Amino acid sequence: MKHRINEINGRIRKAASSCNRETESVHIVAVTKTVSVERIRVAIESGISIIGENYIRDAREKYLLLSSHPVAWHFIGHLQTNKAKYAVKMFDLIHSVDSVKLAEELDIQAKKIDKVQNILIQVNLGKEKTKSGINEEDAPDLINKMSRFKNLFVKGLMVIPPFFDDPERVRPYFSALRNLRDRIGSSLDSCLVKNIAMDELSMGMSGDFEIAIEEGATYIRIGTAIFGERK
Ligand SMILES: *Cc1c(COP(=O)(O)O)cnc(C)c1O
């Protein structure tokens, strides 16, 4: 696994330098759905510092067993409102907020534990019915509404684009997410809105992360390329 992670780091360095970006501006979120605690431990010992989980129940188990490891936990799956209370206890960043209703519940639960919860807004750029995320045209309004949630901090945007065999076909989705982030970011009045800063872009997976980096990704979510095919 160490070998695979080293190889990925090399590819990140290359992709970043090809577009004059600092390698340090790109963070690997190791996607650990279906991966055992033992293998996650090996990944951490091989340099992984962010764990990305899709399911609250699995995450709670792993979080307890790995509590002695100094890693950040990110939630990248679809979050049900009734699981918000568990999510705020574990996760440093929730990538998948896509409604006012969910944000409101996260705000309430974060307040209870005296936390400011970092979130990203998930955008459904492909307008796929099977995928979560807010439509592109509704994203600015949703993000404006976040300013009233004092226990949330909006850090940026996330996308899960449609799948293509040819990763180059995903590029337009990555650049669209970056443009949307820039557009929303420049329309914000940072004097008035203290809890929104559109800095982060969560995009790119095992098959297309180099293209995502070229288009501005700051978090790339990598499963298969680290752990091998999921069972
Ligand atoms: C599974 C998953 C990934 C990782 O996909 P790989 O192709 O295995 O790298 C990334 N993001 C999300 C939201 C996922 O569910």
PDB file of C-alpha atoms and ligand atoms in Angstrom:
ATOM      1  CA  MET A   1       0.000   0.000   0.000  1.00  0.00           C
ATOM      2  CA  LYS A   2       2.889   2.306   0.796  1.00  0.00           C
ATOM      3  CA  HIS A   3       4.082   1.809  -2.757  1.00  0.00           C
ATOM      4  CA  ARG A   4       0.694   2.774  -4.196  1.00  0.00           C
ATOM      5  CA  ILE A   5       0.449   5.852  -2.000  1.00  0.00           C
ATOM      6  CA  ASN A   6       3.949   6.952  -2.974  1.00  0.00           C
ATOM      7  CA  GLU A   7       3.030   6.530  -6.602  1.00  0.00           C
ATOM      8  CA  ILE A   8      -0.130   8.608  -6.182  1.00  0.00           C
ATOM      9  CA  ASN A   9       1.880  11.327  -4.422  1.00  0.00           C
ATOM     10  CA  GLY A  10       4.253  11.391  -7.375  1.00  0.00           C
ATOM     11  CA  ARG A  11       1.361  11.779  -9.803  1.00  0.00           C
ATOM     12  CA  ILE A  12      -0.105  14.581  -7.667  1.00  0.00           C
ATOM     13  CA  ARG A  13       3.230  16.410  -7.669  1.00  0.00           C
ATOM     14  CA  LYS A  14       3.478  16.093 -11.419  1.00  0.00           C
ATOM     15  CA  ALA A  15      -0.097  17.244 -12.078  1.00  0.00           C
ATOM     16  CA  ALA A  16       0.276  20.184  -9.675  1.00  0.00           C
ATOM     17  CA  SER A  17       3.571  21.364 -11.118  1.00  0.00           C
ATOM     18  CA  SER A  18       2.234  21.069 -14.680  1.00  0.00           C
ATOM     19  CA  CYS A  19      -0.209  23.861 -13.859  1.00  0.00           C
ATOM     20  CA  ASN A  20       2.010  25.810 -11.440  1.00  0.00           C
ATOM     21  CA  ARG A  21       0.161  24.780  -8.329  1.00  0.00           C
ATOM     22  CA  GLU A  22       1.742  23.959  -4.990  1.00  0.00           C
ATOM     23  CA  THR A  23       1.571  20.223  -4.262  1.00  0.00           C
ATOM     24  CA  GLU A  24       0.627  21.147  -0.686  1.00  0.00           C
ATOM     25  CA  SER A  25      -2.631  22.685  -1.918  1.00  0.00           C
ATOM     26  CA  VAL A  26      -3.907  19.219  -2.904  1.00  0.00           C
ATOM     27  CA  HIS A  27      -5.054  16.845  -0.158  1.00  0.00           C
ATOM     28  CA  ILE A  28      -5.770  13.133  -0.511  1.00  0.00           C
ATOM     29  CA  VAL A  29      -8.959  11.943   1.134  1.00  0.00           C
ATOM     30  CA  ALA A  30      -8.520   8.166   1.403  1.00  0.00           C
ATOM     31  CA  VAL A  31     -11.938   6.678   0.670  1.00  0.00           C
ATOM     32  CA  THR A  32     -12.387   3.747   3.020  1.00  0.00           C
ATOM     33  CA  LYS A  33     -15.840   2.342   2.264  1.00  0.00           C
ATOM     34  CA  THR A  34     -15.669  -1.482   2.615  1.00  0.00           C
ATOM     35  CA  VAL A  35     -12.041  -1.204   3.808  1.00  0.00           C
ATOM     36  CA  SER A  36     -11.182  -2.903   7.104  1.00  0.00           C
ATOM     37  CA  VAL A  37      -9.760  -1.099  10.125  1.00  0.00           C
ATOM     38  CA  GLU A  38      -6.500  -3.049   9.770  1.00  0.00           C
ATOM     39  CA  ARG A  39      -5.971  -1.838   6.216  1.00  0.00           C
ATOM     40  CA  ILE A  40      -6.918   1.719   7.129  1.00  0.00           C
ATOM     41  CA  ARG A  41      -4.247   1.530   9.842  1.00  0.00           C
ATOM     42  CA  VAL A  42      -1.668   0.474   7.263  1.00  0.00           C
ATOM     43  CA  ALA A  43      -2.733   3.403   5.059  1.00  0.00           C
ATOM     44  CA  ILE A  44      -2.293   5.820   7.965  1.00  0.00           C
ATOM     45  CA  GLU A  45       1.138   4.370   8.692  1.00  0.00           C
ATOM     46  CA  SER A  46       1.935   4.901   4.998  1.00  0.00           C
ATOM     47  CA  GLY A  47       1.208   8.618   5.241  1.00  0.00           C
ATOM     48  CA  ILE A  48      -2.565   8.990   4.785  1.00  0.00           C
ATOM     49  CA  SER A  49      -3.900  11.785   6.997  1.00  0.00           C
ATOM     50  CA  ILE A  50      -7.543  12.164   5.909  1.00  0.00           C
ATOM     51  CA  ILE A  51     -10.088   9.340   6.017  1.00  0.00           C
ATOM     52  CA  GLY A  52     -13.254   9.672   3.905  1.00  0.00           C
ATOM     53  CA  GLU A  53     -16.301   7.635   4.924  1.00  0.00           C
ATOM     54  CA  ASN A  54     -19.644   7.213   3.121  1.00  0.00           C
ATOM     55  CA  TYR A  55     -21.695   5.602   5.861  1.00  0.00           C
ATOM     56  CA  ILE A  56     -22.283   6.836   9.405  1.00  0.00           C
ATOM     57  CA  ARG A  57     -22.608   3.397  10.933  1.00  0.00           C
ATOM     58  CA  ASP A  58     -19.331   2.098   9.488  1.00  0.00           C
ATOM     59  CA  ALA A  59     -17.611   5.345  10.338  1.00  0.00           C
ATOM     60  CA  ARG A  60     -18.626   5.206  14.012  1.00  0.00           C
ATOM     61  CA  GLU A  61     -17.087   1.774  14.383  1.00  0.00           C
ATOM     62  CA  LYS A  62     -13.858   2.693  12.619  1.00  0.00           C
ATOM     63  CA  TYR A  63     -13.624   6.048  14.377  1.00  0.00           C
ATOM     64  CA  LEU A  64     -13.649   4.361  17.771  1.00  0.00           C
ATOM     65  CA  LEU A  65     -11.091   1.743  16.814  1.00  0.00           C
ATOM     66  CA  LEU A  66      -8.764   4.287  15.223  1.00  0.00           C
ATOM     67  CA  SER A  67      -9.202   7.042  17.785  1.00  0.00           C
ATOM     68  CA  SER A  68      -5.536   6.972  18.793  1.00  0.00           C
ATOM     69  CA  HIS A  69      -4.434   7.927  15.263  1.00  0.00           C
ATOM     70  CA  PRO A  70      -3.994  11.626  14.469  1.00  0.00           C
ATOM     71  CA  VAL A  71      -6.085  11.711  11.285  1.00  0.00           C
ATOM     72  CA  ALA A  72      -8.899  13.939  10.062  1.00  0.00           C
ATOM     73  CA  TRP A  73     -12.277  12.379   9.289  1.00  0.00           C
ATOM     74  CA  HIS A  74     -14.349  13.537   6.341  1.00  0.00           C
ATOM     75  CA  PHE A  75     -17.873  12.499   5.449  1.00  0.00           C
ATOM     76  CA  ILE A  76     -18.404  12.073   1.703  1.00  0.00           C
ATOM     77  CA  GLY A  77     -21.647  10.068   1.425  1.00  0.00           C
ATOM     78  CA  HIS A  78     -25.286  11.039   1.428  1.00  0.00           C
ATOM     79  CA  LEU A  79     -26.184  12.285   4.897  1.00  0.00           C
ATOM     80  CA  GLN A  80     -29.651  11.765   6.307  1.00  0.00           C
ATOM     81  CA  THR A  81     -30.909  14.505   8.595  1.00  0.00           C
ATOM     82  CA  ASN A  82     -31.469  12.069  11.452  1.00  0.00           C
ATOM     83  CA  LYS A  83     -27.757  11.155  11.382  1.00  0.00           C
ATOM     84  CA  ALA A  84     -26.565  14.751  11.716  1.00  0.00           C
ATOM     85  CA  LYS A  85     -25.958  14.351  15.437  1.00  0.00           C
ATOM     86  CA  TYR A  86     -23.435  11.557  14.843  1.00  0.00           C
ATOM     87  CA  ALA A  87     -21.831  13.355  11.926  1.00  0.00           C
ATOM     88  CA  VAL A  88     -20.954  16.505  13.877  1.00  0.00           C
ATOM     89  CA  LYS A  89     -19.276  14.430  16.591  1.00  0.00           C
ATOM     90  CA  MET A  90     -16.885  12.706  14.209  1.00  0.00           C
ATOM     91  CA  PHE A  91     -16.221  14.709  11.103  1.00  0.00           C
ATOM     92  CA  ASP A  92     -13.843  17.580  10.510  1.00  0.00           C
ATOM     93  CA  LEU A  93     -15.427  18.222   7.123  1.00  0.00           C
ATOM     94  CA  ILE A  94     -18.756  17.118   5.643  1.00  0.00           C
ATOM     95  CA  HIS A  95     -18.523  17.196   1.824  1.00  0.00           C
ATOM     96  CA  SER A  96     -22.136  16.486   1.010  1.00  0.00           C
ATOM     97  CA  VAL A  97     -24.503  19.178   2.295  1.00  0.00           C
ATOM     98  CA  ASP A  98     -27.169  19.867  -0.312  1.00  0.00           C
ATOM     99  CA  SER A  99     -30.229  21.310   1.442  1.00  0.00           C
ATOM    100  CA  VAL A 100     -31.232  23.970   3.948  1.00  0.00           C
ATOM    101  CA  LYS A 101     -32.998  21.293   5.970  1.00  0.00           C
ATOM    102  CA  LEU A 102     -29.798  19.275   6.442  1.00  0.00           C
ATOM    103  CA  ALA A 103     -27.746  22.405   7.134  1.00  0.00           C
ATOM    104  CA  GLU A 104     -30.227  23.539   9.739  1.00  0.00           C
ATOM    105  CA  GLU A 105     -30.028  20.225  11.581  1.00  0.00           C
ATOM    106  CA  LEU A 106     -26.216  20.174  11.403  1.00  0.00           C
ATOM    107  CA  ASP A 107     -26.189  23.707  12.815  1.00  0.00           C
ATOM    108  CA  ILE A 108     -28.433  22.696  15.712  1.00  0.00           C
ATOM    109  CA  GLN A 109     -26.363  19.599  16.501  1.00  0.00           C
ATOM    110  CA  ALA A 110     -23.030  21.424  16.173  1.00  0.00           C
ATOM    111  CA  LYS A 111     -24.260  24.118  18.516  1.00  0.00           C
ATOM    112  CA  LYS A 112     -25.131  21.489  21.124  1.00  0.00           C
ATOM    113  CA  ILE A 113     -21.505  20.356  21.277  1.00  0.00           C
ATOM    114  CA  ASP A 114     -20.147  23.886  20.933  1.00  0.00           C
ATOM    115  CA  LYS A 115     -18.548  23.221  17.563  1.00  0.00           C
ATOM    116  CA  VAL A 116     -18.311  25.096  14.300  1.00  0.00           C
ATOM    117  CA  GLN A 117     -18.832  22.378  11.685  1.00  0.00           C
ATOM    118  CA  ASN A 118     -16.940  22.746   8.395  1.00  0.00           C
ATOM    119  CA  ILE A 119     -18.990  21.786   5.352  1.00  0.00           C
ATOM    120  CA  LEU A 120     -18.882  21.727   1.561  1.00  0.00           C
ATOM    121  CA  ILE A 121     -21.913  22.113  -0.672  1.00  0.00           C
ATOM    122  CA  GLN A 122     -22.429  19.154  -3.018  1.00  0.00           C
ATOM    123  CA  VAL A 123     -23.490  20.215  -6.509  1.00  0.00           C
ATOM    124  CA  ASN A 124     -25.195  17.858  -8.971  1.00  0.00           C
ATOM    125  CA  LEU A 125     -23.680  19.270 -12.149  1.00  0.00           C
ATOM    126  CA  GLY A 126     -24.841  16.385 -14.320  1.00  0.00           C
ATOM    127  CA  LYS A 127     -28.436  16.775 -13.097  1.00  0.00           C
ATOM    128  CA  GLU A 128     -28.460  13.022 -12.501  1.00  0.00           C
ATOM    129  CA  LYS A 129     -31.627  11.862 -10.773  1.00  0.00           C
ATOM    130  CA  THR A 130     -29.800   9.118  -8.887  1.00  0.00           C
ATOM    131  CA  LYS A 131     -27.258  11.495  -7.357  1.00  0.00           C
ATOM    132  CA  SER A 132     -27.489  13.855  -4.421  1.00  0.00           C
ATOM    133  CA  GLY A 133     -26.488  17.471  -4.666  1.00  0.00           C
ATOM    134  CA  ILE A 134     -28.075  20.810  -5.370  1.00  0.00           C
ATOM    135  CA  ASN A 135     -28.550  21.934  -8.984  1.00  0.00           C
ATOM    136  CA  GLU A 136     -26.002  24.425 -10.215  1.00  0.00           C
ATOM    137  CA  GLU A 137     -28.534  27.235 -10.661  1.00  0.00           C
ATOM    138  CA  ASP A 138     -29.834  26.795  -7.113  1.00  0.00           C
ATOM    139  CA  ALA A 139     -26.398  26.667  -5.446  1.00  0.00           C
ATOM    140  CA  PRO A 140     -25.828  30.436  -4.980  1.00  0.00           C
ATOM    141  CA  ASP A 141     -29.152  30.850  -3.206  1.00  0.00           C
ATOM    142  CA  LEU A 142     -28.525  27.818  -0.966  1.00  0.00           C
ATOM    143  CA  ILE A 143     -25.086  29.137  -0.022  1.00  0.00           C
ATOM    144  CA  ASN A 144     -26.477  32.579   0.788  1.00  0.00           C
ATOM    145  CA  LYS A 145     -28.900  30.948   3.171  1.00  0.00           C
ATOM    146  CA  MET A 146     -25.981  29.329   5.026  1.00  0.00           C
ATOM    147  CA  SER A 147     -24.901  32.676   6.422  1.00  0.00           C
ATOM    148  CA  ARG A 148     -27.535  32.424   9.136  1.00  0.00           C
ATOM    149  CA  PHE A 149     -26.145  29.155  10.511  1.00  0.00           C
ATOM    150  CA  LYS A 150     -23.568  30.365  12.990  1.00  0.00           C
ATOM    151  CA  ASN A 151     -22.314  26.873  13.840  1.00  0.00           C
ATOM    152  CA  LEU A 152     -21.531  26.001  10.229  1.00  0.00           C
ATOM    153  CA  PHE A 153     -18.606  27.157   8.107  1.00  0.00           C
ATOM    154  CA  VAL A 154     -18.953  26.721   4.328  1.00  0.00           C
ATOM    155  CA  LYS A 155     -15.502  25.976   2.873  1.00  0.00           C
ATOM    156  CA  GLY A 156     -16.364  25.333  -0.774  1.00  0.00           C
ATOM    157  CA  LEU A 157     -17.959  22.886  -3.199  1.00  0.00           C
ATOM    158  CA  MET A 158     -17.976  19.176  -3.997  1.00  0.00           C
ATOM    159  CA  VAL A 159     -19.053  17.246  -7.087  1.00  0.00           C
ATOM    160  CA  ILE A 160     -19.506  13.621  -8.109  1.00  0.00           C
ATOM    161  CA  PRO A 161     -19.653  13.949 -11.894  1.00  0.00           C
ATOM    162  CA  PRO A 162     -21.244  11.420 -14.260  1.00  0.00           C
ATOM    163  CA  PHE A 163     -19.034   8.444 -15.035  1.00  0.00           C
ATOM    164  CA  PHE A 164     -17.130   8.280 -18.330  1.00  0.00           C
ATOM    165  CA  ASP A 165     -14.552   5.752 -19.499  1.00  0.00           C
ATOM    166  CA  ASP A 166     -12.502   8.603 -20.873  1.00  0.00           C
ATOM    167  CA  PRO A 167     -11.498  10.865 -17.960  1.00  0.00           C
ATOM    168  CA  GLU A 168     -11.035  13.821 -20.315  1.00  0.00           C
ATOM    169  CA  ARG A 169     -14.811  13.921 -20.667  1.00  0.00           C
ATOM    170  CA  VAL A 170     -15.076  14.730 -16.952  1.00  0.00           C
ATOM    171  CA  ARG A 171     -12.942  17.859 -17.298  1.00  0.00           C
ATOM    172  CA  PRO A 172     -15.873  20.169 -18.196  1.00  0.00           C
ATOM    173  CA  TYR A 173     -17.576  19.210 -14.912  1.00  0.00           C
ATOM    174  CA  PHE A 174     -14.453  20.007 -12.909  1.00  0.00           C
ATOM    175  CA  SER A 175     -13.993  23.368 -14.602  1.00  0.00           C
ATOM    176  CA  ALA A 176     -17.702  24.110 -14.132  1.00  0.00           C
ATOM    177  CA  LEU A 177     -17.354  23.477 -10.392  1.00  0.00           C
ATOM    178  CA  ARG A 178     -14.351  25.776 -10.207  1.00  0.00           C
ATOM    179  CA  ASN A 179     -16.171  28.510 -12.137  1.00  0.00           C
ATOM    180  CA  LEU A 180     -19.195  28.197  -9.895  1.00  0.00           C
ATOM    181  CA  ARG A 181     -16.969  28.398  -6.807  1.00  0.00           C
ATOM    182  CA  ASP A 182     -15.227  31.512  -8.175  1.00  0.00           C
ATOM    183  CA  ARG A 183     -18.520  33.136  -9.132  1.00  0.00           C
ATOM    184  CA  ILE A 184     -20.071  32.569  -5.710  1.00  0.00           C
ATOM    185  CA  GLY A 185     -16.842  33.517  -3.944  1.00  0.00           C
ATOM    186  CA  SER A 186     -16.533  36.851  -5.718  1.00  0.00           C
ATOM    187  CA  SER A 187     -20.162  37.739  -5.021  1.00  0.00           C
ATOM    188  CA  LEU A 188     -19.712  37.306  -1.268  1.00  0.00           C
ATOM    189  CA  ASP A 189     -19.225  40.325   0.926  1.00  0.00           C
ATOM    190  CA  SER A 190     -16.617  39.031   3.355  1.00  0.00           C
ATOM    191  CA  CYS A 191     -17.283  41.901   5.759  1.00  0.00           C
ATOM    192  CA  LEU A 192     -20.881  40.823   6.163  1.00  0.00           C
ATOM    193  CA  VAL A 193     -20.588  37.075   5.769  1.00  0.00           C
ATOM    194  CA  LYS A 194     -18.111  35.565   8.184  1.00  0.00           C
ATOM    195  CA  ASN A 195     -18.922  31.888   7.842  1.00  0.00           C
ATOM    196  CA  ILE A 196     -18.522  31.326   4.118  1.00  0.00           C
ATOM    197  CA  ALA A 197     -15.167  31.168   2.310  1.00  0.00           C
ATOM    198  CA  MET A 198     -15.193  29.462  -1.055  1.00  0.00           C
ATOM    199  CA  ASP A 199     -11.656  28.073  -0.978  1.00  0.00           C
ATOM    200  CA  GLU A 200     -12.016  24.334  -1.373  1.00  0.00           C
ATOM    201  CA  LEU A 201     -12.974  22.100  -4.297  1.00  0.00           C
ATOM    202  CA  SER A 202     -13.592  18.411  -3.580  1.00  0.00           C
ATOM    203  CA  MET A 203     -13.389  16.664  -6.949  1.00  0.00           C
ATOM    204  CA  GLY A 204     -11.505  13.881  -8.683  1.00  0.00           C
ATOM    205  CA  MET A 205     -11.297  10.170  -7.860  1.00  0.00           C
ATOM    206  CA  SER A 206      -8.912   7.320  -8.736  1.00  0.00           C
ATOM    207  CA  GLY A 207      -9.570   7.510 -12.473  1.00  0.00           C
ATOM    208  CA  ASP A 208      -9.414  11.242 -13.001  1.00  0.00           C
ATOM    209  CA  PHE A 209      -7.639  12.998 -10.125  1.00  0.00           C
ATOM    210  CA  GLU A 210      -4.876  14.486 -12.270  1.00  0.00           C
ATOM    211  CA  ILE A 211      -7.443  16.260 -14.431  1.00  0.00           C
ATOM    212  CA  ALA A 212      -9.228  17.436 -11.288  1.00  0.00           C
ATOM    213  CA  ILE A 213      -5.949  18.884  -9.967  1.00  0.00           C
ATOM    214  CA  GLU A 214      -5.371  20.703 -13.256  1.00  0.00           C
ATOM    215  CA  GLU A 215      -8.846  22.192 -12.817  1.00  0.00           C
ATOM    216  CA  GLY A 216      -8.215  23.301  -9.232  1.00  0.00           C
ATOM    217  CA  ALA A 217      -9.129  20.408  -6.898  1.00  0.00           C
ATOM    218  CA  THR A 218      -7.981  20.863  -3.304  1.00  0.00           C
ATOM    219  CA  TYR A 219      -9.422  17.569  -2.024  1.00  0.00           C
ATOM    220  CA  ILE A 220      -9.181  14.490  -4.238  1.00  0.00           C
ATOM    221  CA  ARG A 221     -11.142  11.462  -3.047  1.00  0.00           C
ATOM    222  CA  ILE A 222      -9.183   8.291  -3.742  1.00  0.00           C
ATOM    223  CA  GLY A 223     -10.360   4.756  -2.979  1.00  0.00           C
ATOM    224  CA  THR A 224      -9.418   2.108  -5.522  1.00  0.00           C
ATOM    225  CA  ALA A 225      -5.992   3.534  -6.370  1.00  0.00           C
ATOM    226  CA  ILE A 226      -4.983   3.176  -2.707  1.00  0.00           C
ATOM    227  CA  PHE A 227      -6.809   0.063  -1.541  1.00  0.00           C
ATOM    228  CA  GLY A 228      -7.432  -1.845  -4.783  1.00  0.00           C
ATOM    229  CA  GLU A 229     -10.810  -2.870  -6.166  1.00  0.00           C
ATOM    230  CA  ARG A 230     -13.656  -2.897  -3.644  1.00  0.00           C
ATOM    231  CA  LYS A 231     -15.271  -6.245  -2.906  1.00  0.00           C
TER     232      LYS A 231
HETATM  233  C1  LIG B   1     -16.200   5.595  -3.562  1.00  0.00           C
HETATM  234  C2  LIG B   1     -16.083   7.068  -3.692  1.00  0.00           C
HETATM  235  C3  LIG B   1     -14.900   7.673  -4.143  1.00  0.00           C
HETATM  236  C4  LIG B   1     -13.651   6.903  -4.533  1.00  0.00           C
HETATM  237  O1  LIG B   1     -13.772   6.301  -5.770  1.00  0.00           O
HETATM  238  P1  LIG B   1     -12.510   5.516  -6.409  1.00  0.00           P
HETATM  239  O2  LIG B   1     -12.857   5.470  -7.850  1.00  0.00           O
HETATM  240  O3  LIG B   1     -12.462   4.184  -5.765  1.00  0.00           O
HETATM  241  O4  LIG B   1     -11.306   6.314  -6.147  1.00  0.00           O
HETATM  242  C5  LIG B   1     -14.855   9.057  -4.192  1.00  0.00           C
HETATM  243  N1  LIG B   1     -15.898   9.809  -3.834  1.00  0.00           N
HETATM  244  C6  LIG B   1     -17.055   9.278  -3.401  1.00  0.00           C
HETATM  245  C7  LIG B   1     -18.177  10.174  -3.004  1.00  0.00           C
HETATM  246  C8  LIG B   1     -17.184   7.891  -3.324  1.00  0.00           C
HETATM  247  O5  LIG B   1     -18.346   7.370  -2.893  1.00  0.00           O
END
